[in-house]
PDB file of C-alpha atoms in Angstrom:
ATOM      1  CA  MET Y   1      -4.926 -48.459 -29.646  1.00 53.00           C
ATOM      2  CA  ALA Y   2      -2.901 -47.270 -26.192  1.00 68.00           C
ATOM      3  CA  THR Y   3      -4.035 -47.437 -22.745  1.00 74.00           C
ATOM      4  CA  THR Y   4      -5.047 -44.826 -20.303  1.00 78.00           C
ATOM      5  CA  THR Y   5      -4.634 -44.464 -16.521  1.00 82.00           C
ATOM      6  CA  LYS Y   6      -7.889 -43.128 -14.347  1.00 86.00           C
ATOM      7  CA  GLY Y   7      -7.238 -40.693 -11.157  1.00 87.00           C
ATOM      8  CA  THR Y   8      -3.566 -40.996 -11.343  1.00 92.00           C
ATOM      9  CA  ALA Y   9      -3.170 -37.265 -10.992  1.00 94.00           C
ATOM     10  CA  VAL Y  10      -1.227 -36.493  -7.485  1.00 95.00           C
ATOM     11  CA  LEU Y  11      -2.037 -33.586  -5.563  1.00 96.00           C
ATOM     12  CA  THR Y  12      -0.204 -32.293  -2.973  1.00 96.00           C
ATOM     13  CA  LEU Y  13       0.443 -28.614  -0.900  1.00 97.00           C
ATOM     14  CA  PRO Y  14       4.208 -27.829  -0.469  1.00 98.00           C
ATOM     15  CA  SER Y  15       3.493 -24.668   1.297  1.00 98.00           C
ATOM     16  CA  ASP Y  16       0.786 -22.815   3.060  1.00 98.00           C
ATOM     17  CA  THR Y  17       0.011 -20.882  -0.609  1.00 98.00           C
ATOM     18  CA  GLU Y  18       0.346 -23.704  -3.792  1.00 98.00           C
ATOM     19  CA  ILE Y  19      -0.961 -26.344  -5.100  1.00 98.00           C
ATOM     20  CA  LEU Y  20       0.925 -29.165  -6.546  1.00 98.00           C
ATOM     21  CA  VAL Y  21      -0.582 -31.277  -8.761  1.00 97.00           C
ATOM     22  CA  THR Y  22       1.225 -34.065 -11.055  1.00 98.00           C
ATOM     23  CA  ARG Y  23      -0.135 -36.280 -14.165  1.00 97.00           C
ATOM     24  CA  GLU Y  24       1.539 -38.381 -16.131  1.00 97.00           C
ATOM     25  CA  PHE Y  25      -0.617 -38.927 -19.849  1.00 97.00           C
ATOM     26  CA  ASN Y  26       0.270 -41.669 -22.735  1.00 95.00           C
ATOM     27  CA  ALA Y  27       0.515 -39.830 -25.282  1.00 96.00           C
ATOM     28  CA  PRO Y  28       3.437 -37.340 -26.426  1.00 97.00           C
ATOM     29  CA  ARG Y  29       3.966 -33.038 -25.124  1.00 98.00           C
ATOM     30  CA  HIS Y  30       2.550 -31.506 -28.103  1.00 98.00           C
ATOM     31  CA  LEU Y  31      -0.691 -34.130 -28.464  1.00 98.00           C
ATOM     32  CA  VAL Y  32      -1.586 -33.537 -23.649  1.00 98.00           C
ATOM     33  CA  TRP Y  33      -0.295 -29.544 -24.654  1.00 98.00           C
ATOM     34  CA  GLN Y  34      -2.018 -29.708 -28.023  1.00 98.00           C
ATOM     35  CA  VAL Y  35      -5.259 -30.754 -25.557  1.00 98.00           C
ATOM     36  CA  LEU Y  36      -4.376 -28.635 -22.576  1.00 98.00           C
ATOM     37  CA  THR Y  37      -4.795 -25.257 -24.809  1.00 98.00           C
ATOM     38  CA  GLU Y  38      -7.503 -25.365 -27.730  1.00 98.00           C
ATOM     39  CA  PRO Y  39     -10.745 -24.439 -28.050  1.00 98.00           C
ATOM     40  CA  ASP Y  40     -13.032 -27.137 -29.155  1.00 98.00           C
ATOM     41  CA  LEU Y  41     -10.662 -29.739 -27.252  1.00 98.00           C
ATOM     42  CA  ILE Y  42     -10.629 -27.752 -23.853  1.00 98.00           C
ATOM     43  CA  LYS Y  43     -14.567 -27.795 -24.220  1.00 98.00           C
ATOM     44  CA  ARG Y  44     -14.359 -31.768 -24.421  1.00 97.00           C
ATOM     45  CA  TRP Y  45     -12.308 -32.333 -21.119  1.00 97.00           C
ATOM     46  CA  TRP Y  46     -12.476 -29.458 -18.573  1.00 96.00           C
ATOM     47  CA  ALA Y  47     -15.736 -29.856 -16.645  1.00 94.00           C
ATOM     48  CA  GLY Y  48     -14.461 -33.846 -15.789  1.00 92.00           C
ATOM     49  CA  GLN Y  49     -17.739 -35.829 -15.915  1.00 92.00           C
ATOM     50  CA  ARG Y  50     -19.560 -32.991 -14.180  1.00 92.00           C
ATOM     51  CA  GLY Y  51     -21.201 -30.928 -16.197  1.00 93.00           C
ATOM     52  CA  THR Y  52     -21.220 -29.009 -20.355  1.00 95.00           C
ATOM     53  CA  VAL Y  53     -18.502 -26.133 -21.367  1.00 97.00           C
ATOM     54  CA  THR Y  54     -20.259 -23.574 -22.958  1.00 97.00           C
ATOM     55  CA  SER Y  55     -17.627 -21.439 -23.969  1.00 97.00           C
ATOM     56  CA  ALA Y  56     -14.370 -22.250 -24.281  1.00 98.00           C
ATOM     57  CA  SER Y  57     -11.956 -18.766 -25.526  1.00 98.00           C
ATOM     58  CA  VAL Y  58      -8.131 -18.968 -25.888  1.00 98.00           C
ATOM     59  CA  ASP Y  59      -5.544 -16.475 -26.916  1.00 98.00           C
ATOM     60  CA  LEU Y  60      -2.215 -18.253 -26.557  1.00 98.00           C
ATOM     61  CA  ARG Y  61       0.087 -15.287 -26.932  1.00 98.00           C
ATOM     62  CA  VAL Y  62       2.229 -13.550 -23.533  1.00 98.00           C
ATOM     63  CA  GLY Y  63      -0.844 -10.592 -22.634  1.00 98.00           C
ATOM     64  CA  GLY Y  64      -3.657 -12.996 -24.540  1.00 98.00           C
ATOM     65  CA  THR Y  65      -6.525 -14.079 -22.168  1.00 98.00           C
ATOM     66  CA  TRP Y  66      -8.559 -17.361 -21.401  1.00 98.00           C
ATOM     67  CA  ARG Y  67     -11.639 -17.680 -20.480  1.00 98.00           C
ATOM     68  CA  TYR Y  68     -13.447 -21.128 -20.040  1.00 97.00           C
ATOM     69  CA  VAL Y  69     -17.772 -21.512 -19.352  1.00 96.00           C
ATOM     70  CA  MET Y  70     -19.581 -24.316 -18.131  1.00 94.00           C
ATOM     71  CA  THR Y  71     -23.170 -25.561 -16.884  1.00 93.00           C
ATOM     72  CA  ALA Y  72     -22.379 -27.497 -13.663  1.00 89.00           C
ATOM     73  CA  ASP Y  73     -24.906 -30.142 -13.232  1.00 90.00           C
ATOM     74  CA  GLY Y  74     -26.917 -28.760 -10.269  1.00 87.00           C
ATOM     75  CA  GLY Y  75     -27.713 -25.921 -13.274  1.00 88.00           C
ATOM     76  CA  PHE Y  76     -25.144 -22.828 -12.379  1.00 89.00           C
ATOM     77  CA  GLU Y  77     -23.347 -21.660 -14.536  1.00 91.00           C
ATOM     78  CA  VAL Y  78     -19.164 -21.528 -13.274  1.00 89.00           C
ATOM     79  CA  GLY Y  79     -16.774 -19.982 -15.156  1.00 94.00           C
ATOM     80  CA  PHE Y  80     -12.512 -18.814 -14.838  1.00 95.00           C
ATOM     81  CA  HIS Y  81     -10.591 -16.528 -16.586  1.00 97.00           C
ATOM     82  CA  GLY Y  82      -7.050 -15.469 -16.949  1.00 97.00           C
ATOM     83  CA  GLU Y  83      -4.233 -14.229 -19.486  1.00 98.00           C
ATOM     84  CA  PHE Y  84      -0.748 -15.746 -19.724  1.00 98.00           C
ATOM     85  CA  ARG Y  85       2.432 -14.544 -18.750  1.00 98.00           C
ATOM     86  CA  GLU Y  86       4.848 -16.534 -20.212  1.00 98.00           C
ATOM     87  CA  ILE Y  87       4.562 -19.383 -23.213  1.00 98.00           C
ATOM     88  CA  ASP Y  88       7.020 -21.759 -24.353  1.00 98.00           C
ATOM     89  CA  ALA Y  89       4.939 -24.278 -26.595  1.00 98.00           C
ATOM     90  CA  PRO Y  90       4.749 -26.585 -25.996  1.00 98.00           C
ATOM     91  CA  ALA Y  91       6.802 -27.340 -22.736  1.00 98.00           C
ATOM     92  CA  SER Y  92       5.801 -24.866 -20.182  1.00 98.00           C
ATOM     93  CA  MET Y  93       3.365 -22.094 -19.268  1.00 98.00           C
ATOM     94  CA  VAL Y  94       2.405 -19.451 -16.922  1.00 98.00           C
ATOM     95  CA  GLN Y  95      -0.853 -18.448 -16.435  1.00 98.00           C
ATOM     96  CA  THR Y  96      -2.953 -15.919 -13.538  1.00 98.00           C
ATOM     97  CA  GLU Y  97      -6.771 -17.988 -13.146  1.00 96.00           C
ATOM     98  CA  VAL Y  98      -9.895 -16.160 -11.133  1.00 95.00           C
ATOM     99  CA  TYR Y  99     -12.803 -17.992 -10.364  1.00 92.00           C
ATOM    100  CA  GLU Y 100     -16.081 -15.630 -11.368  1.00 92.00           C
ATOM    101  CA  GLY Y 101     -18.118 -17.220  -9.168  1.00 76.00           C
ATOM    102  CA  ALA Y 102     -16.484 -16.162  -5.417  1.00 69.00           C
ATOM    103  CA  PRO Y 103     -19.541 -14.279  -3.259  1.00 67.00           C
ATOM    104  CA  ASP Y 104     -17.731 -10.898  -2.969  1.00 73.00           C
ATOM    105  CA  GLY Y 105     -17.275 -10.950  -6.988  1.00 71.00           C
ATOM    106  CA  ASP Y 106     -13.949 -12.704  -8.724  1.00 79.00           C
ATOM    107  CA  SER Y 107     -11.360 -14.354  -7.047  1.00 82.00           C
ATOM    108  CA  GLU Y 108      -8.216 -13.121  -5.874  1.00 89.00           C
ATOM    109  CA  PRO Y 109      -5.760 -14.404  -8.938  1.00 94.00           C
ATOM    110  CA  THR Y 110      -3.809 -17.475  -8.869  1.00 97.00           C
ATOM    111  CA  LEU Y 111      -0.256 -18.021 -10.843  1.00 98.00           C
ATOM    112  CA  ASN Y 112      -1.297 -20.866 -12.546  1.00 98.00           C
ATOM    113  CA  HIS Y 113       2.358 -22.893 -13.569  1.00 98.00           C
ATOM    114  CA  TYR Y 114       2.997 -25.997 -16.447  1.00 98.00           C
ATOM    115  CA  THR Y 115       5.534 -27.972 -16.721  1.00 98.00           C
ATOM    116  CA  LEU Y 116       4.787 -30.821 -19.609  1.00 98.00           C
ATOM    117  CA  THR Y 117       8.609 -33.529 -20.045  1.00 98.00           C
ATOM    118  CA  GLU Y 118       8.275 -36.218 -22.082  1.00 98.00           C
ATOM    119  CA  ARG Y 119      10.398 -39.148 -21.865  1.00 97.00           C
ATOM    120  CA  ASP Y 120       9.277 -42.654 -24.295  1.00 96.00           C
ATOM    121  CA  GLY Y 121       6.298 -40.885 -25.580  1.00 94.00           C
ATOM    122  CA  ARG Y 122       4.397 -40.043 -22.209  1.00 96.00           C
ATOM    123  CA  THR Y 123       4.219 -36.428 -20.402  1.00 97.00           C
ATOM    124  CA  THR Y 124       3.989 -35.701 -17.119  1.00 98.00           C
ATOM    125  CA  LEU Y 125       2.447 -32.814 -16.487  1.00 98.00           C
ATOM    126  CA  THR Y 126       3.126 -30.563 -13.077  1.00 98.00           C
ATOM    127  CA  VAL Y 127       1.186 -27.755 -12.415  1.00 98.00           C
ATOM    128  CA  ARG Y 128       2.125 -25.811  -9.572  1.00 98.00           C
ATOM    129  CA  THR Y 129      -0.357 -23.586  -8.586  1.00 98.00           C
ATOM    130  CA  VAL Y 130       0.543 -20.642  -5.652  1.00 98.00           C
ATOM    131  CA  THR Y 131      -2.293 -18.571  -4.333  1.00 97.00           C
ATOM    132  CA  SER Y 132      -2.188 -15.040  -2.549  1.00 96.00           C
ATOM    133  CA  SER Y 133      -2.724 -16.535   1.118  1.00 96.00           C
ATOM    134  CA  LYS Y 134      -3.286 -20.182   2.707  1.00 97.00           C
ATOM    135  CA  GLU Y 135      -7.259 -19.235   3.479  1.00 94.00           C
ATOM    136  CA  LEU Y 136      -7.433 -19.117  -0.693  1.00 93.00           C
ATOM    137  CA  ARG Y 137      -5.289 -22.482  -1.360  1.00 95.00           C
ATOM    138  CA  ASP Y 138      -7.783 -23.792   1.021  1.00 95.00           C
ATOM    139  CA  LEU Y 139     -10.644 -22.672  -0.548  1.00 91.00           C
ATOM    140  CA  ILE Y 140     -10.086 -23.965  -3.700  1.00 92.00           C
ATOM    141  CA  ILE Y 141      -8.919 -27.522  -2.303  1.00 94.00           C
ATOM    142  CA  ASP Y 142     -12.481 -27.522  -0.168  1.00 93.00           C
ATOM    143  CA  SER Y 143     -13.898 -26.578  -3.869  1.00 88.00           C
ATOM    144  CA  GLY Y 144     -14.032 -30.708  -4.539  1.00 86.00           C
ATOM    145  CA  MET Y 145     -11.304 -29.180  -7.856  1.00 89.00           C
ATOM    146  CA  GLU Y 146      -9.474 -32.880  -6.878  1.00 91.00           C
ATOM    147  CA  GLY Y 147     -12.334 -35.102  -8.023  1.00 92.00           C
ATOM    148  CA  GLY Y 148     -13.698 -33.102 -10.959  1.00 91.00           C
ATOM    149  CA  MET Y 149      -9.175 -31.939 -11.408  1.00 94.00           C
ATOM    150  CA  GLN Y 150      -9.215 -36.075 -11.379  1.00 94.00           C
ATOM    151  CA  GLU Y 151     -12.015 -36.615 -13.924  1.00 95.00           C
ATOM    152  CA  GLY Y 152     -10.751 -33.538 -16.574  1.00 96.00           C
ATOM    153  CA  TYR Y 153      -7.679 -35.263 -17.415  1.00 97.00           C
ATOM    154  CA  ASP Y 154      -8.620 -39.177 -17.646  1.00 96.00           C
ATOM    155  CA  LEU Y 155     -10.500 -37.575 -20.721  1.00 97.00           C
ATOM    156  CA  LEU Y 156      -7.729 -35.122 -21.497  1.00 97.00           C
ATOM    157  CA  GLU Y 157      -5.824 -37.977 -21.869  1.00 96.00           C
ATOM    158  CA  GLU Y 158      -9.002 -40.311 -23.916  1.00 96.00           C
ATOM    159  CA  LEU Y 159      -8.330 -36.975 -26.547  1.00 97.00           C
ATOM    160  CA  ALA Y 160      -4.966 -37.198 -26.463  1.00 97.00           C
ATOM    161  CA  VAL Y 161      -3.877 -40.707 -26.442  1.00 95.00           C
ATOM    162  CA  ASN Y 162      -7.544 -40.447 -29.799  1.00 95.00           C
ATOM    163  CA  LEU Y 163      -5.657 -38.178 -31.115  1.00 95.00           C
ATOM    164  CA  ALA Y 164      -2.010 -40.122 -31.004  1.00 92.00           C
ATOM    165  CA  ALA Y 165      -4.053 -43.121 -33.126  1.00 90.00           C
ATOM    166  CA  SER Y 166      -5.287 -40.676 -36.203  1.00 87.00           C
TER     167      SER Y 166
END
């Protein structure tokens, strides 16, 4: 069985309104894409170690929507949703993302650019998140998203590696 890596996503802030995440997975691109986009698989990794995904819906087409909801370990519900703007499976997609739990209603949407490149059976995922303001970018960073993302991506890789082995 292929080995997996843990906590290796690299987060940088290229500008006042951007978050850039890069993570290599020990799995082919089509399987990383599958785990990123299929609801039954999303339910197994998206919450990381911080809760349980109770709902994952994906209408994977330009103009289609997605929504994920989890019950966090603290007992509260967390939901996100968005719309697919561009899809070039399994190489890239662009989608909006809205946090449903902001104190004043839904958050401003971010625009998330996913790029998957494969080399020698390994896939590098790059996610560039563009926010409407530095304040929103900083709120996202301060939310603890990096720890949850690291946990989720570790689980995503385990799923993709297991799919490759079966």
